[in-house]
Coordinates of C-alpha atoms in Angstrom, one line a residue:
M1088 CA 43.1 99.3 65.6
T1089 CA 41.1 96.7 63.7
T1090 CA 41.0 93.2 65.0
T1091 CA 40.1 90.1 62.9
T1092 CA 38.1 87.2 64.0
E1093 CA 38.4 85.2 60.8
N1094 CA 40.5 82.5 62.5
N1095 CA 37.7 81.9 65.0
I1096 CA 35.0 81.3 62.4
L1097 CA 33.9 77.6 62.4
P1098 CA 33.8 75.9 58.9
L1099 CA 30.2 75.5 57.6
V1100 CA 31.0 71.9 56.6
T1101 CA 33.0 69.7 58.9
D1102 CA 35.3 66.9 57.8
E1103 CA 32.8 64.4 59.2
Q1104 CA 30.0 66.0 57.1
K1105 CA 32.3 65.9 54.0
Q1106 CA 33.0 62.3 54.6
A1107 CA 29.3 61.5 55.0
E1108 CA 28.5 63.4 51.8
E1109 CA 31.2 61.5 49.9
T1110 CA 30.0 58.1 51.2
W1111 CA 26.4 59.0 50.2
R1112 CA 27.5 60.1 46.8
K1113 CA 29.4 56.8 46.3
S1114 CA 26.4 54.9 47.5
I1115 CA 24.0 56.3 44.9
P1116 CA 24.6 53.6 42.2
A1117 CA 24.0 50.9 44.8
Q1118 CA 21.0 52.6 46.3
V1119 CA 19.5 53.0 42.8
F1120 CA 20.1 49.3 42.2
L1121 CA 18.4 48.4 45.5
N1122 CA 15.5 50.8 44.6
Y1123 CA 15.0 48.9 41.4
F1124 CA 14.7 45.4 42.9
F1125 CA 12.7 46.7 45.9
A1126 CA 10.3 48.3 43.4
I1127 CA 9.9 45.1 41.5
N1128 CA 9.1 43.3 44.7
Y1129 CA 6.8 46.0 45.8
H1130 CA 5.0 45.9 42.5
I1131 CA 4.6 42.1 42.8
Q1132 CA 3.3 42.3 46.3
E1133 CA 0.8 45.0 45.4
N1134 CA -0.6 43.2 42.4
D1135 CA -0.4 39.6 43.4
D1136 CA -3.3 37.4 44.5
A1137 CA -3.3 34.1 46.4
T1138 CA -2.1 31.9 43.5
G1139 CA -0.2 34.4 41.5
G1140 CA -2.9 35.1 38.9
L1141 CA -2.0 32.2 36.7
Q1142 CA -5.5 30.7 36.9
H1143 CA -6.7 33.8 34.9
L1144 CA -4.3 33.2 32.0
P1145 CA -5.6 31.4 28.9
F1146 CA -1.9 30.5 28.1
F1147 CA -1.6 28.7 31.4
R1148 CA -4.9 26.9 31.1
A1149 CA -3.8 25.6 27.6
H1150 CA -0.3 24.6 28.7
E1151 CA 0.3 20.8 28.4
A1152 CA 3.1 18.6 27.2
E1153 CA 3.8 15.0 26.4
L1154 CA 6.7 14.1 28.5
T1155 CA 8.6 10.8 28.5
E1156 CA 10.3 9.6 31.7
A1157 CA 13.6 10.8 30.2
D1158 CA 12.0 14.2 29.7
I1159 CA 10.8 14.2 33.3
Q1160 CA 14.3 13.4 34.5
A1161 CA 15.8 16.2 32.5
V1162 CA 13.2 18.7 33.9
S1163 CA 13.9 17.3 37.4
K1164 CA 17.6 17.9 37.0
L1165 CA 17.0 21.5 36.0
L1166 CA 14.6 21.9 39.0
Q1167 CA 17.1 20.5 41.4
A1168 CA 19.7 23.0 40.2
C1169 CA 17.1 25.8 40.6
W1170 CA 16.2 24.7 44.1
S1171 CA 19.7 24.0 45.4
T1172 CA 20.7 27.5 44.3
E1173 CA 17.7 29.0 45.9
Y1174 CA 18.5 27.0 49.1
A1175 CA 22.0 28.5 49.2
L1176 CA 20.6 32.0 48.6
R1177 CA 18.1 31.6 51.4
A1178 CA 20.8 30.3 53.8
T1179 CA 22.9 33.4 53.2
A1180 CA 20.0 35.8 53.6
E1181 CA 18.6 34.1 56.7
L1182 CA 21.8 33.5 58.6
G1183 CA 23.9 36.5 57.7
D1184 CA 24.2 39.7 59.6
E1185 CA 24.5 43.1 57.8
E1186 CA 28.3 42.9 57.3
Y1187 CA 28.1 39.3 56.1
L1188 CA 25.3 40.2 53.6
R1189 CA 27.3 43.1 52.3
N1190 CA 30.2 40.9 51.3
A1191 CA 27.9 38.1 50.2
L1192 CA 26.8 40.1 47.2
H1193 CA 29.7 38.5 45.3
W1194 CA 27.8 35.3 45.2
T1195 CA 24.2 36.1 46.0
F1196 CA 23.8 38.3 42.9
P1197 CA 24.7 35.4 40.5
Q1198 CA 22.8 32.9 42.7
A1199 CA 19.6 34.9 42.3
Y1200 CA 20.1 35.0 38.6
H1201 CA 21.0 31.3 38.2
T1202 CA 18.2 29.9 40.3
I1203 CA 15.6 31.7 38.2
L1204 CA 17.4 30.8 35.0
S1205 CA 17.4 27.1 35.9
G1206 CA 13.7 27.2 36.7
L1207 CA 13.0 29.1 33.5
Q1208 CA 14.9 26.4 31.5
A1209 CA 12.8 23.7 33.1
F1210 CA 9.6 25.5 32.2
L1211 CA 10.8 26.1 28.6
Y1212 CA 11.6 22.5 28.4
T1213 CA 7.9 21.6 28.9
A1214 CA 7.1 24.3 26.3
G1215 CA 9.3 22.6 23.7
V1216 CA 12.3 24.9 24.0
R1217 CA 15.3 22.8 25.0
S1218 CA 18.4 24.9 24.7
N1219 CA 21.2 26.3 26.9
N1220 CA 21.8 29.2 24.5
P1221 CA 21.3 32.4 26.5
S1222 CA 20.3 34.4 23.4
L1223 CA 17.6 31.8 22.4
I1224 CA 16.3 31.6 26.0
R1225 CA 16.1 35.4 26.3
R1226 CA 14.3 35.6 23.0
E1227 CA 11.8 32.9 23.8
V1228 CA 11.0 34.2 27.3
G1229 CA 10.5 37.7 25.9
R1230 CA 7.9 36.3 23.5
L1231 CA 6.2 34.4 26.4
V1232 CA 6.0 37.6 28.5
V1233 CA 4.4 39.5 25.6
R1234 CA 2.0 36.6 24.9
N1235 CA 0.7 36.9 28.5
A1236 CA 2.2 33.7 29.8
Y1237 CA 3.1 35.5 33.0
P1238 CA 0.7 37.1 35.5
R1239 CA 0.2 40.9 35.6
P1240 CA 2.9 41.7 38.3
V1241 CA 5.7 40.6 36.0
S1242 CA 4.2 40.9 32.5
F1243 CA 5.7 44.4 31.9
Y1244 CA 8.2 44.9 29.1
A1245 CA 10.0 47.5 26.9
A1246 CA 10.2 47.6 23.1
G1247 CA 11.2 50.0 20.4
A1248 CA 14.4 51.5 19.0
Y1249 CA 17.1 53.3 20.8
G1250 CA 15.8 56.8 21.7
D1251 CA 12.2 55.7 21.1
F1252 CA 11.6 53.1 23.8
S1253 CA 8.0 52.2 24.9
I1254 CA 7.0 50.7 28.2
H1255 CA 4.1 48.3 28.2
R1256 CA 1.8 47.2 31.1
L1257 CA 3.2 49.7 33.5
P1258 CA 0.8 52.7 33.1
L1259 CA 2.7 54.8 35.7
A1260 CA 6.2 54.1 34.3
G1261 CA 6.4 57.6 32.7
Y1262 CA 6.7 59.4 36.0
K1263 CA 10.2 60.6 37.2
P1264 CA 11.6 58.2 39.7
G1265 CA 13.1 59.4 43.0
L1266 CA 16.2 58.3 44.9
H1267 CA 14.3 56.8 47.7
I1268 CA 12.7 53.4 48.4
A1269 CA 9.3 53.2 46.8
G1270 CA 6.4 53.7 49.2
K1271 CA 3.7 53.9 46.6
E1272 CA 2.8 52.1 43.5
I1273 CA 3.5 55.1 41.3
E1274 CA 7.0 55.3 42.7
A1275 CA 7.6 51.6 42.1
Q1276 CA 6.4 51.7 38.5
A1277 CA 8.5 54.8 37.8
Q1278 CA 11.6 53.0 39.1
I1279 CA 10.8 49.8 37.2
G1280 CA 10.3 51.9 34.0
Q1281 CA 13.6 53.6 34.4
F1282 CA 15.3 50.2 35.0
L1283 CA 13.7 48.8 31.8
R1284 CA 14.9 51.9 29.8
T1285 CA 18.5 51.8 31.1
T1286 CA 18.7 48.1 30.6
R1287 CA 17.4 48.3 27.0
K1288 CA 19.7 51.2 26.3
M1289 CA 22.7 49.1 27.4
K1290 CA 21.6 46.2 25.3
A1291 CA 21.1 48.5 22.3
Q1292 CA 24.6 49.9 22.7
I1293 CA 26.2 46.5 23.0
T1294 CA 24.3 45.3 20.0
R1295 CA 25.5 48.2 18.0
Q1296 CA 29.1 47.5 18.9
Q1297 CA 28.7 43.8 17.9
V1298 CA 27.0 44.8 14.6
Q1299 CA 29.6 47.4 13.7
A1300 CA 32.5 45.1 14.7
N1301 CA 31.4 42.5 12.1
P1302 CA 32.3 43.5 8.5
N1303 CA 29.4 41.4 7.2
T1304 CA 26.8 43.2 9.3
A1305 CA 28.2 46.7 9.8
I1306 CA 26.1 49.6 8.7
R1307 CA 28.2 51.7 6.2
S1308 CA 28.2 55.1 4.6
Q1309 CA 26.4 55.0 1.3
K1310 CA 28.9 57.5 -0.1
T1311 CA 32.2 56.2 1.2
G1312 CA 31.4 52.6 2.1
K1313 CA 33.2 53.1 5.4
V1314 CA 31.7 51.7 8.7
L1315 CA 29.7 54.5 10.3
D1316 CA 30.8 56.0 13.6
K1317 CA 27.7 58.1 14.1
W1318 CA 24.2 56.8 13.8
T1319 CA 20.8 58.4 13.1
A1320 CA 17.5 57.2 14.4
S1321 CA 17.0 55.2 11.2
H1322 CA 20.2 53.3 11.8
W1323 CA 19.1 52.4 15.4
Q1324 CA 15.8 51.2 14.0
Q1325 CA 17.6 48.8 11.7
I1326 CA 18.9 46.8 14.7
T1327 CA 15.8 46.9 16.8
W1328 CA 14.8 43.4 15.8
R1329 CA 18.0 42.1 17.3
L1330 CA 17.0 43.5 20.7
G1331 CA 13.9 41.4 21.2
Y1332 CA 11.8 42.5 24.1
T1333 CA 13.2 43.8 27.4
T1334 CA 11.5 42.0 30.3
I1335 CA 12.0 41.3 34.0
F1336 CA 14.4 38.5 33.0
D1337 CA 16.7 41.1 31.4
L1338 CA 16.6 43.1 34.6
L1339 CA 17.6 40.1 36.5
G1340 CA 20.4 39.5 34.1
R1341 CA 21.9 42.7 35.5
L1342 CA 22.8 40.6 38.6
R1343 CA 25.4 38.8 36.6
I1344 CA 28.3 40.8 37.9
S1345 CA 31.7 39.2 38.0
Q1346 CA 33.5 38.9 41.3
T1347 CA 36.5 40.7 39.7
S1348 CA 34.3 43.5 38.4
R1349 CA 34.9 47.0 39.8
E1350 CA 31.1 47.4 39.8
I1351 CA 30.5 44.8 42.5
E1352 CA 32.9 46.7 44.7
R1353 CA 30.8 49.8 44.5
Y1354 CA 27.9 47.9 45.9
V1355 CA 30.0 46.2 48.7
E1356 CA 31.4 49.5 49.8
A1357 CA 28.1 51.4 49.7
E1358 CA 26.0 52.3 52.7
I1359 CA 22.6 50.7 51.9
D1360 CA 20.2 48.4 53.6
F1361 CA 21.7 45.0 52.6
K1362 CA 19.1 43.0 54.4
L1363 CA 16.3 44.7 52.5
F1364 CA 18.2 44.1 49.3
H1365 CA 18.5 40.3 50.0
Q1366 CA 14.9 40.1 51.1
S1367 CA 13.7 41.8 47.9
L1368 CA 15.8 39.4 45.8
L1369 CA 14.4 36.4 47.7
N1370 CA 10.8 37.4 47.3
I1371 CA 11.3 37.9 43.5
V1372 CA 13.1 34.6 43.2
S1373 CA 10.3 32.8 45.1
Y1374 CA 7.6 34.4 43.0
L1375 CA 9.2 33.6 39.6
N1376 CA 10.3 30.1 40.6
G1377 CA 6.7 29.5 41.8
I1378 CA 5.3 30.5 38.5
H1379 CA 7.6 28.1 36.6
E1380 CA 7.0 25.3 39.1
S1381 CA 3.2 25.7 38.5
Y1382 CA 3.7 25.4 34.7
I1383 CA 5.9 22.3 35.2
A1384 CA 3.4 20.7 37.5
K1385 CA 0.6 21.3 35.1
A1386 CA 2.6 19.8 32.2
M1387 CA 3.9 16.9 34.2
G1388 CA 0.7 16.2 36.1
L1389 CA 0.2 17.1 39.7
E1390 CA 0.6 13.6 41.0
R1391 CA 3.9 13.1 39.2
Y1392 CA 5.2 16.5 40.4
Q1393 CA 4.2 15.6 44.0
Q1394 CA 6.2 12.4 43.7
L1395 CA 9.2 14.3 42.3
V1396 CA 9.1 16.7 45.3
K1397 CA 8.7 13.8 47.8
E1398 CA 11.9 12.2 46.4
L1399 CA 14.1 15.3 46.7
P1400 CA 17.4 15.2 48.5
K1401 CA 17.2 15.7 52.3
H1402 CA 18.3 19.4 52.2
L1403 CA 15.4 20.2 49.9
Q1404 CA 12.7 18.4 51.9
N1405 CA 10.2 20.2 54.3
N1406 CA 11.2 23.7 53.2
F1407 CA 10.3 26.3 50.6
V1408 CA 9.8 23.8 47.7
V1409 CA 7.1 21.9 49.7
E1410 CA 5.7 25.2 51.0
R1411 CA 5.1 26.5 47.4
L1412 CA 3.6 23.1 46.4
H1413 CA 1.0 23.3 49.2
T1414 CA 0.2 27.0 49.2
R1415 CA 0.4 27.8 45.5
I1416 CA 0.6 24.8 43.1
E1417 CA -1.9 22.4 44.6
P1418 CA -4.6 25.1 45.1
L1419 CA -4.0 26.3 41.6
L1420 CA -4.4 22.9 40.0
T1421 CA -7.1 21.5 42.2
G1422 CA -9.2 24.6 43.1
Q1423 CA -9.0 23.8 46.8
E1424 CA -8.0 26.1 49.6
P1425 CA -4.3 26.4 50.2
Q1426 CA -2.9 24.5 53.2
Q1427 CA -1.6 26.5 56.2
P1428 CA 2.0 27.6 55.6
M1429 CA 4.7 26.1 57.8
G1430 CA 6.3 29.4 58.6
I1431 CA 8.8 29.3 55.8
A1432 CA 9.1 32.4 53.6
A1433 CA 7.4 31.5 50.3

């Protein structure tokens, strides 16, 4: 008589393991997004120097502007919007526990984007670009990145037509990125390179949709005159000029996720290190805002900028704004050693 023991065989994969596998799979998009911003922060930390490298840039040394008192007030208003938003972002990151930071993504993503945007607009104002048009701002800052207005850690960009993108100033960007947090510069550059390519690809696809939806701009068949559904490489090349350059500011634009978007829920429900995500965002925000503040202080004059900071509202006094003034801007413009930090993350 033959007996069977099949019913006694334990499953190779338990329900708990299946659930863990499913959670991990669902977390991949959020983990990749975290990887991207951690990689940017890692690349900045690895390539930064005491004053951000601005003192080495001819563009920075040549930057000047004739600003009226009305101009200074306009720049001050933009800076206060920048700093108040950064203040709110810092308050969330510093006070929140893991669960709070998870749900805070609904507002911290757009906060990180808008604080940098306001600082960028203030800088562009001193460079003669005075507009709220997102397309114009994006085009102008792309040109500035290519013209070396930004220090090496954030001067990278992508160019070229769909299917033929080129990455500049990231020599290791061609390597295949992994699914893990970057621990080496080669891994960071590989992930930033992928982020640039995917972001430019999205922009190209959106631009194609816009071009083809407009009867006056749509690319048509030479034989039938109908709007083309399928494009060749030559068709993609025809719209490349519309893409401009893809820079760190386009990558930050990916943070503009609506509260009602299903995409934000994927991040909220994921199992990732939310504290690390927020810290990476904060460091990137502080670095870029510090660059723009340096340009503004140079254009405005250090003494006038110091006065502006001194007159800030109470919630913006004796914090990161003053910290960056003492540790980055004053040493940059005076050549003196930076003051000792006050223990506030800069």
